[in-house]
Coordinates of C-alpha atoms and ligand atoms in Angstrom, one line a residue:
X1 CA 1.1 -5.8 -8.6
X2 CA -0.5 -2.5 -8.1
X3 CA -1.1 -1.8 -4.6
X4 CA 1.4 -4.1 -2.4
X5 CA 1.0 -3.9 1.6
X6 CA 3.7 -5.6 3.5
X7 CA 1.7 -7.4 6.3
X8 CA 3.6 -8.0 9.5
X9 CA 2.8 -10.9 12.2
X10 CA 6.1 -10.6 15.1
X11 CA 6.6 -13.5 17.3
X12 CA 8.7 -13.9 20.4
X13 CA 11.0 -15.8 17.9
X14 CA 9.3 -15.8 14.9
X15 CA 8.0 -13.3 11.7
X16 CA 4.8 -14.0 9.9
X17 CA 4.8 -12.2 6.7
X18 CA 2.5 -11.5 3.3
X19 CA 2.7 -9.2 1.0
X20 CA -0.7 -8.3 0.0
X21 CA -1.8 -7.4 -3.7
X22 CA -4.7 -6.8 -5.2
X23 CA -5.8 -9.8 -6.2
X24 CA -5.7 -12.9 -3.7
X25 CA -3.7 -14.9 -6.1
X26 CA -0.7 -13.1 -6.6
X27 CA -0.1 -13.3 -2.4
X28 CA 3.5 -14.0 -1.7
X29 CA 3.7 -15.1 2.3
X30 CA 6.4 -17.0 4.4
X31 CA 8.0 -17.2 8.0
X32 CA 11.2 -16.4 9.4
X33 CA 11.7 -18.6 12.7
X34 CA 14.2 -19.8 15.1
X35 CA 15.2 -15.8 15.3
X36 CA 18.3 -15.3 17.3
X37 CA 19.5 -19.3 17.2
X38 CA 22.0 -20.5 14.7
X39 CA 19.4 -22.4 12.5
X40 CA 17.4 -19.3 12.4
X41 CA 15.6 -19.1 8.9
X42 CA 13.2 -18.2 6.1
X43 CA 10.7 -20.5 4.8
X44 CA 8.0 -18.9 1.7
X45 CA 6.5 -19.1 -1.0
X46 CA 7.0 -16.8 -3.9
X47 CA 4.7 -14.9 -6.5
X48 CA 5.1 -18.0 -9.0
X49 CA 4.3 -20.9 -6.4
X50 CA 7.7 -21.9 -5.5
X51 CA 8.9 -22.6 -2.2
X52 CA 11.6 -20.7 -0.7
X53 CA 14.1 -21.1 2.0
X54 CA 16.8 -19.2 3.3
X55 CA 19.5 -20.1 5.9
X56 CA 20.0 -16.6 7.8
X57 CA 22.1 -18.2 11.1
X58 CA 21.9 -15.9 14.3
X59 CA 19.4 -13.4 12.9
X60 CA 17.5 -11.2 15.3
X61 CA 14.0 -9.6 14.1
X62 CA 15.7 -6.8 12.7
X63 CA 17.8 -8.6 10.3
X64 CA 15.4 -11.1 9.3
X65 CA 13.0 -7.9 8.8
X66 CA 15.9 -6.5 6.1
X67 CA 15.9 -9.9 4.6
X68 CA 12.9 -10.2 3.6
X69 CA 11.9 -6.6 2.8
X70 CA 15.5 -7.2 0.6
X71 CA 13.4 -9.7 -1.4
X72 CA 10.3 -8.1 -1.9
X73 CA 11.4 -4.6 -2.2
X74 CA 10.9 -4.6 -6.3
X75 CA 7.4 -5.0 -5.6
X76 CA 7.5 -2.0 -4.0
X77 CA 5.3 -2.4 -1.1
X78 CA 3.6 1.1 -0.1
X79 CA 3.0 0.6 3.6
X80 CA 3.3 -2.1 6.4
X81 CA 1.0 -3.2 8.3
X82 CA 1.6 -4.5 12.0
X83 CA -0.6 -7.3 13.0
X84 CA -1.1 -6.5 17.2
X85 CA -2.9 -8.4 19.5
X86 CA -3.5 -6.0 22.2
X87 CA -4.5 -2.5 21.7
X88 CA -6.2 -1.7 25.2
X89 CA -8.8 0.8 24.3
X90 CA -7.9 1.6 21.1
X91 CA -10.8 1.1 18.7
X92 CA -9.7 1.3 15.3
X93 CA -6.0 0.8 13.4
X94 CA -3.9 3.6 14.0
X95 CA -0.9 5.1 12.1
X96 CA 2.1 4.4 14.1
X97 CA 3.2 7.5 15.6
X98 CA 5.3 7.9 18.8
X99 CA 2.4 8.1 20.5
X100 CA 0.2 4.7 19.6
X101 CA 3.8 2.9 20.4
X102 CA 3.7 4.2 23.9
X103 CA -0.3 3.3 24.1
X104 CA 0.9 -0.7 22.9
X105 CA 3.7 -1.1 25.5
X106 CA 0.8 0.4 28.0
X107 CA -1.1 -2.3 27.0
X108 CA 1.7 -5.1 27.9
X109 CA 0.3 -6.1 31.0
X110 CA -2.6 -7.2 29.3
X111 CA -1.1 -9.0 26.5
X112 CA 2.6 -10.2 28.2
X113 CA 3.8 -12.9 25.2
X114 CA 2.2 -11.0 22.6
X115 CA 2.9 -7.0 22.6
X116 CA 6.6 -6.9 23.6
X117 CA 7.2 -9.2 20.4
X118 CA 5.0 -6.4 18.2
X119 CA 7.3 -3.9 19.7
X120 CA 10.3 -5.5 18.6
X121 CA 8.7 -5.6 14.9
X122 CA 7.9 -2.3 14.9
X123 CA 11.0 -0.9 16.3
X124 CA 12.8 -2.8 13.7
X125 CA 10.6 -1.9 10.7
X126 CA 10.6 2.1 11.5
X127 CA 13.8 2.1 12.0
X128 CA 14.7 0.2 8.8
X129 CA 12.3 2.0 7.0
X130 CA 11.2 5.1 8.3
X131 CA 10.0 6.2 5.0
X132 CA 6.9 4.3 4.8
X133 CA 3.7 4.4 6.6
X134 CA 2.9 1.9 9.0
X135 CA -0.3 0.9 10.6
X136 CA -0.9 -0.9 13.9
X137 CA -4.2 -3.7 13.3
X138 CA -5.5 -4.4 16.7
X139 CA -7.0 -7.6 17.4
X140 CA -9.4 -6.2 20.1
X141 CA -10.3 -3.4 18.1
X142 CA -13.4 -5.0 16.3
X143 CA -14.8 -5.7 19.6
X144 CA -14.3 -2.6 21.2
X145 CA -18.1 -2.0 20.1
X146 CA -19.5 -4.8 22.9
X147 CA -22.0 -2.7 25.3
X148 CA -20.6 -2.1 29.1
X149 CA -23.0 -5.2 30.2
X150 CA -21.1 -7.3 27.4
X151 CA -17.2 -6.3 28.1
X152 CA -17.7 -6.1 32.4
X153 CA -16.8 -8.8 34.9
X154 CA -18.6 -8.9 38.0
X155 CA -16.0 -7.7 39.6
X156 CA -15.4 -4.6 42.2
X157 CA -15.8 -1.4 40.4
X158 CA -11.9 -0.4 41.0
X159 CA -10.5 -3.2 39.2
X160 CA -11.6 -2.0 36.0
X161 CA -11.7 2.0 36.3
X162 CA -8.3 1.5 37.4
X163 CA -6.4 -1.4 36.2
X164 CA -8.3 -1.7 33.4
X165 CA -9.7 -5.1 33.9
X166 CA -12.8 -6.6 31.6
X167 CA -13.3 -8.5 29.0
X168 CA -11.4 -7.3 25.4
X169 CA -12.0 -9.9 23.1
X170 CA -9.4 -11.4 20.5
X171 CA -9.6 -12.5 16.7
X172 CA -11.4 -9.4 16.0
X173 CA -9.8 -8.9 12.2
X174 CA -11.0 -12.3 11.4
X175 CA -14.3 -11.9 12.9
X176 CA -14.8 -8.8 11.1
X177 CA -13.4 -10.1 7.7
X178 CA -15.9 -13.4 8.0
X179 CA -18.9 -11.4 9.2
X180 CA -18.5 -8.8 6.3
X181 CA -17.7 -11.0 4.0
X182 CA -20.5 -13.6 5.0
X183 CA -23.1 -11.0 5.3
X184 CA -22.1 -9.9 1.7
X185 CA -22.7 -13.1 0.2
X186 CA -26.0 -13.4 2.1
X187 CA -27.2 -10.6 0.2
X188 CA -26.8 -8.3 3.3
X189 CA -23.7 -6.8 3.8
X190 CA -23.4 -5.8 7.4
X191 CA -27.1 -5.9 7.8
X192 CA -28.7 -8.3 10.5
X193 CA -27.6 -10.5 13.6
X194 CA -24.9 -13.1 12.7
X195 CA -22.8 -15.6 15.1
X196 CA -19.0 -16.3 14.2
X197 CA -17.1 -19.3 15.3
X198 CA -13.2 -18.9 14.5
X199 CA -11.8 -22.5 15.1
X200 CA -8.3 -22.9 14.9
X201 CA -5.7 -23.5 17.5
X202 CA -7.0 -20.4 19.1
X203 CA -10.8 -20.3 19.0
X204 CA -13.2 -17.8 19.5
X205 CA -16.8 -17.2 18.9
X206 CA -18.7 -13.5 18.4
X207 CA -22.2 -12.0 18.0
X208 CA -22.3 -9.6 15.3
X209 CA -25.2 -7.3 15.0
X210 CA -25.9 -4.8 11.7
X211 CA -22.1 -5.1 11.2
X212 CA -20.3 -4.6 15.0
X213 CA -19.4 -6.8 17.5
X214 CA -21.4 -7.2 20.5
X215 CA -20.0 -9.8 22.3
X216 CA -17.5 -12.7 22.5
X217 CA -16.0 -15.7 24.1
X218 CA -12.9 -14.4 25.0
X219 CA -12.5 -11.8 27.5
X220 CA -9.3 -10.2 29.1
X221 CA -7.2 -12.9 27.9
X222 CA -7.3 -15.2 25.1
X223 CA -7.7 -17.8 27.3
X224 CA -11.8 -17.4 28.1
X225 CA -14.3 -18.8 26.1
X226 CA -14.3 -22.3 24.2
X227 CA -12.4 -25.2 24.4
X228 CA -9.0 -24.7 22.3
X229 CA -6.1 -26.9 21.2
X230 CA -4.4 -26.3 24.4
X231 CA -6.4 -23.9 26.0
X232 CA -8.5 -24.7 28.8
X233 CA -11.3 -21.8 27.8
X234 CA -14.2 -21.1 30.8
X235 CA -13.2 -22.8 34.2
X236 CA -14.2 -22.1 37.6
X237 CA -11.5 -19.5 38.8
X238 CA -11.1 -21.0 42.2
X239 CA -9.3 -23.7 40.0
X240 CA -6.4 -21.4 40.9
X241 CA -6.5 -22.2 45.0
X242 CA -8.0 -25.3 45.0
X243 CA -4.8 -26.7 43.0
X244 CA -2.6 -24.4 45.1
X245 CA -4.3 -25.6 48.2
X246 CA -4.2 -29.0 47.3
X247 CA -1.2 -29.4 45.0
X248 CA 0.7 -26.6 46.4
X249 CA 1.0 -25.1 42.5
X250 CA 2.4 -21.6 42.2
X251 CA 0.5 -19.1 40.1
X252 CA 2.9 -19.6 36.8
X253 CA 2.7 -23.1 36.8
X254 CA -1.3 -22.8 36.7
X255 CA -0.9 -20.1 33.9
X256 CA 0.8 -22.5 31.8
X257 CA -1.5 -25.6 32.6
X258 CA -4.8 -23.7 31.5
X259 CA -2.8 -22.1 28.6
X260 CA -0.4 -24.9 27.3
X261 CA -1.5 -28.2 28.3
X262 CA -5.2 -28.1 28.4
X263 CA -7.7 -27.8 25.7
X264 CA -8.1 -30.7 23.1
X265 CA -4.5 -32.0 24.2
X266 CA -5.2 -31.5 28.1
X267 CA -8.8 -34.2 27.5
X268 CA -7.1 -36.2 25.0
X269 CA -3.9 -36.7 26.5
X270 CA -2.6 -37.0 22.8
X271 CA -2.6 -34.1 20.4
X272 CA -4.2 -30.7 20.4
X273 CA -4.9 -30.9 16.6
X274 CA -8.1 -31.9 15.5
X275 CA -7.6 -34.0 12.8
X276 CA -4.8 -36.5 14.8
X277 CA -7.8 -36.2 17.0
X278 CA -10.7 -37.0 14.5
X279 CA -8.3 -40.4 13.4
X280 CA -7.8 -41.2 16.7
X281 CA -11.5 -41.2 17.6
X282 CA -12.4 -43.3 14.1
X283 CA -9.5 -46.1 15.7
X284 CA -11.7 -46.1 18.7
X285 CA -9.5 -43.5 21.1
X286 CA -12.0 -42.7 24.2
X287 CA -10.4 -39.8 25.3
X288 CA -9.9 -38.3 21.9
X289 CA -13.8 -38.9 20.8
X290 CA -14.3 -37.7 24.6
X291 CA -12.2 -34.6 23.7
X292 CA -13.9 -33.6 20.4
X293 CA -18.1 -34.1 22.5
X294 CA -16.8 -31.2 24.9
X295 CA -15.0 -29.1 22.0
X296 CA -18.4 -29.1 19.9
X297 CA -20.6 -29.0 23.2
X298 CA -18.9 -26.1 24.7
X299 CA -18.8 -24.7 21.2
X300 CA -22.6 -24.7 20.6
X301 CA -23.1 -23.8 24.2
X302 CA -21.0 -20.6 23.8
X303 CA -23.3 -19.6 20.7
X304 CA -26.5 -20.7 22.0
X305 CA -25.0 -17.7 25.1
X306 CA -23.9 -15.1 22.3
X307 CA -27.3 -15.2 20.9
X308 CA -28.3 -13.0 23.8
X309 CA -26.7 -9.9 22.0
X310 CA -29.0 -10.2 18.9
X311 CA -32.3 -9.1 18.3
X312 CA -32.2 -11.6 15.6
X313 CA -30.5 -14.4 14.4
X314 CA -29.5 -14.4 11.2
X315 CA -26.9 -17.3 10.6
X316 CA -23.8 -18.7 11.4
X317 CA -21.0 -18.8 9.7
X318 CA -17.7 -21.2 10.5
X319 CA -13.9 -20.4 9.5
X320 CA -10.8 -21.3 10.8
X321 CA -8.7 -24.5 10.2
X322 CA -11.3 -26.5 11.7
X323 CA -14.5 -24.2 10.6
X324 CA -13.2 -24.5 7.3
X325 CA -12.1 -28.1 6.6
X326 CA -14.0 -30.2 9.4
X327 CA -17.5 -31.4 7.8
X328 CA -17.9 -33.4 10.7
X329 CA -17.0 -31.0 13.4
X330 CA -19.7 -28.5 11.9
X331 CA -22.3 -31.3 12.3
X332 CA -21.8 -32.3 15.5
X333 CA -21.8 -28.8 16.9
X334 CA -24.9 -27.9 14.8
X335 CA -26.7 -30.8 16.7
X336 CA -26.0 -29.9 20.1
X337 CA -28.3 -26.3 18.5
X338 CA -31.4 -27.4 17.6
X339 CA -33.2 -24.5 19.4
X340 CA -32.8 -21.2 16.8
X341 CA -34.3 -23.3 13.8
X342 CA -31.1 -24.5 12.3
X343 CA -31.3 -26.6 9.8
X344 CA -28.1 -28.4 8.4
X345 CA -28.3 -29.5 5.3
X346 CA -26.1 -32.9 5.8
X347 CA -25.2 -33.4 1.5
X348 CA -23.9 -29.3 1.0
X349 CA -21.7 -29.4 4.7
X350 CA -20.5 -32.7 3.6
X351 CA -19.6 -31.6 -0.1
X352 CA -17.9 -28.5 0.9
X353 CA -14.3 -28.9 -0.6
X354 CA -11.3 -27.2 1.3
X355 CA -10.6 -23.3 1.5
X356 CA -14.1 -22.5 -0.1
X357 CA -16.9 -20.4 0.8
X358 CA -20.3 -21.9 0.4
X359 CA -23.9 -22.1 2.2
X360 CA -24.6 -25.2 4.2
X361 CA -28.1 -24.8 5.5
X362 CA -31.2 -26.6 3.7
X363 CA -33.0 -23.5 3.2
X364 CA -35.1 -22.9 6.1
X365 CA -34.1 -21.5 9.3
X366 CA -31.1 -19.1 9.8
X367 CA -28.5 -19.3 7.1
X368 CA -25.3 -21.3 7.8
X369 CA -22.2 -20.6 6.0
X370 CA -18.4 -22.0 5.5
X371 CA -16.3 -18.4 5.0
X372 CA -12.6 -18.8 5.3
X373 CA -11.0 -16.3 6.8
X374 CA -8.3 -13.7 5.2
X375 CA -6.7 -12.0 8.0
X376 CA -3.5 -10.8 6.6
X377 CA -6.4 -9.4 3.9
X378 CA -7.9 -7.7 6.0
X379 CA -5.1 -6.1 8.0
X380 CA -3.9 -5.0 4.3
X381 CA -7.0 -3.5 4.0
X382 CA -7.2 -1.7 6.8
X383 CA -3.8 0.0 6.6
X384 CA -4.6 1.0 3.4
X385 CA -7.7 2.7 4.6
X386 CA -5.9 4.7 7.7
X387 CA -2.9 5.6 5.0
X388 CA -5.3 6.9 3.1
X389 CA -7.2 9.1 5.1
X390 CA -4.6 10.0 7.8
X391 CA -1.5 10.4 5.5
X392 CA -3.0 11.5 2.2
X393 CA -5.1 14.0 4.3
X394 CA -2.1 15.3 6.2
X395 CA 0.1 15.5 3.1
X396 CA -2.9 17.4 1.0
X397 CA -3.3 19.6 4.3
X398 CA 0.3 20.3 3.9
X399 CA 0.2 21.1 0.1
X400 CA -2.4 23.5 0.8
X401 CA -1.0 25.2 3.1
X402 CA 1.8 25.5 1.1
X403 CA 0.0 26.4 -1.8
X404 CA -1.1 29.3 0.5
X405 CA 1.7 30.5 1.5
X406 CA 3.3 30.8 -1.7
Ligands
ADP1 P1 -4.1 -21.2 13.7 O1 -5.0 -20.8 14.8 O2 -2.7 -21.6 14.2 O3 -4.1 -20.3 12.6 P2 -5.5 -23.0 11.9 O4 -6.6 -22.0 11.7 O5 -4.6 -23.3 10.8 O6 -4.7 -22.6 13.2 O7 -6.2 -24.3 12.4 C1 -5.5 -25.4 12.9 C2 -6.5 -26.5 13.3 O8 -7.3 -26.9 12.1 C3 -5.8 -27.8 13.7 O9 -6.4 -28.3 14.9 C4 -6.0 -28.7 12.6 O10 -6.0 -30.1 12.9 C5 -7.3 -28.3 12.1 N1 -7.6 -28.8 10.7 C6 -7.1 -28.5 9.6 N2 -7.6 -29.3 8.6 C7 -8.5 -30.1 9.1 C8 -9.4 -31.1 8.7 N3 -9.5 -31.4 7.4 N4 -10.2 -31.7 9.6 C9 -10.2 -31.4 10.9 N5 -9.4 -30.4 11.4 C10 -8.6 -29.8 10.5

């Protein structure tokens, strides 16, 4: 491996990891979970394809962290990068310096279950290794391009000049990986008006105009937008006294209803994965065939809306588990938009093999592409990048200065 970049994804109780080479192929990834319980442990995959697991009982973050740096430490990794979902108003990755910590725990409030995991990551990793660099990817950063009447609520005027409250957006490193990427095998690399739709357990949609985000489905919190695996996405916010007034539900147990027990598994009363759901609905399941109408309905709705931010559209391109495996997901959404001139071509969607890219449309119309996503990629890439031009700069600042002096 030539260039290695240790990519970092902290849980409350769990560590996503990969270390990133040059070439895809040589990725080794894994997952420490159960952090802090006795059956903590790692699971992985190494550089040759074999699976790996470790019994490491009571570790915290910080001694999972050592583990696993332990084990990939001959592949000498030259920075880590921090996956983060909440930057606040930071718009790009940023070195981690005293300084950008204290901006992430500012943005706490905005990102509660998320950021004070990061920080427990990050304190672990500069403290264990405070030799390398380390970059902080923001998953809000990509949108932090949206236009005022994009990113503002209708709300009074104070709410957001001082508390911060409008819309952020979320899954920006895979929007940004798929629309580069997508626009680059369309023969126009960050050229034109292109809609993503991330569908996983999280989903999101975006608008993506000559490169930049201009708007997306989720707003302040991940849970705006479309319908997820558990999330509710877009409901009428006088849910909240309406089930107080009526049900006498406290504002935590609400949170958790929209968050945990809605979405595909809220309509379906079964599962909040799509393809229990999709077998379900082939046995003749009501509520799961129910379930998967409003997922692709509120799905094509939510990009027919996005459109608004392009001059032109361009194409489309799905990732995500279900983007990227679900032939029939992808059809039924791309009936519900027969207004921009979309034109599916029913034989390439349905011939689409697993974890490839490909182009789906019949040739007239905007384009429509499968691109699956590479966010731990991206991340690498990005940290690279701000190592580059941050550290390198500083260190060849430094050496000329020195140079001077002497
Ligand atoms: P995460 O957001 O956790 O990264 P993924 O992007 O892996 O999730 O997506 C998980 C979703 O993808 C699940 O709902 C799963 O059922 C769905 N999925 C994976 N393969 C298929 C498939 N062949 N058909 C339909 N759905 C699929």
């Amino acid at each position: 491996m030539s260039t290695s970049i240790l990519v970092i994804n902290c849980g409350s109780s769990s560590i996503k990891y990969a270390l990133v080479s040059d070439r895809r192929e040589d990725r080794i990834f894994g997952l420490a979970e159960n952090l802090g319980s006795p059956e903590a442990r790692i699971k992985g995959i190494t550089v040759g394809g074999e699976a790996l697991e470790l019994s490491i009982p009571n570790a915290d973050h910080e001694k999972a962290l050592e583990t696993i740096l332990e084990r990939l430490s001959h592949y000498n990794p030259q920075a880590i990068g921090h996956r983060v979902v909440h930057g606040g108003t930071l718009t790009k990755a940023e070195l981690l310096t005293p300084e950008i910590v204290q901006r992430i725990r500012e943005a706490t409030p905005l990102a509660p279950l998320h950021n004070p995991a990061h920080l427990v990551g990050i304190d672990a990793t500069m403290r264990l290794f405070p030799e390398l660099p380390q970059v902080a990817v923001f998953d809000t950063a990509f949108h932090q391009t949206m236009p005022s009447h994009a990113y503002r609520y209708a709300l009074p005027k104070f709410l957001y000049t001082q508390h911060n409250v409008r819309r952020y957006g979320f899954h920006g490193t895979s929007h940004a990986y798929v629309s580069d990427r997508g626009s680059e095998l369309a023969g126009s690399f960050r050229e034109g008006g292109w809609l993503t739709a991330h569908l996983g357990n999280g989903s999101s949609t975006c608008a993506i105009w000559n490169g930049q985000s201009v708007d997306t489905s989720m707003g302040l919190t991940p849970l705006e937008g479309v319908v997820m695996g558990t999330r509710s996405g877009d409901v009428d916010p006088s849910i909240h006294s309406f089930l107080a007034t009526n049900l006498g539900w406290d504002i935590y147990k609400i949170d958790k209803m929209l968050n945990s027990q809605s979405g595909l598994l809220g309509l379906s009363d079964l599962s909040n994965d799509m393809r229990t759901l999709i077998e379900a609905s082939e046995q003749g399941n009501e509520d799961a065939t129910l379930a998967i109408e409003v997922f692709c309905y509120r799905l094509a709705k939510s990009l027919a809306g996005l459109s608004c931010g392009l001059p032109r559209i361009d194409g489309l391109f799905f990732t995500g588990g279900i983007g990227e495996n679900s032939a029939y997901i992808r059809e039924k959404t791309m009936s519900y938009l027969p207004h921009f001139g979309f034109n599916l071509s029913k034989e390439k969607n349905d011939e689409l093999k697993r974890g490839t890219e490909g182009r789906i449309d019949a040739g007239v119309g905007p384009q429509i592409w499968v691109v699956p996503t590479d966010e731990e990629g991206r991340i690498a890439k990005e940290t690279i990048h701000v190592v580059e031009t941050e550290v390198h700069q500083t260190t060849g600042k430094k050496l000329k200065a020195q140079a001077m002096m002497a």
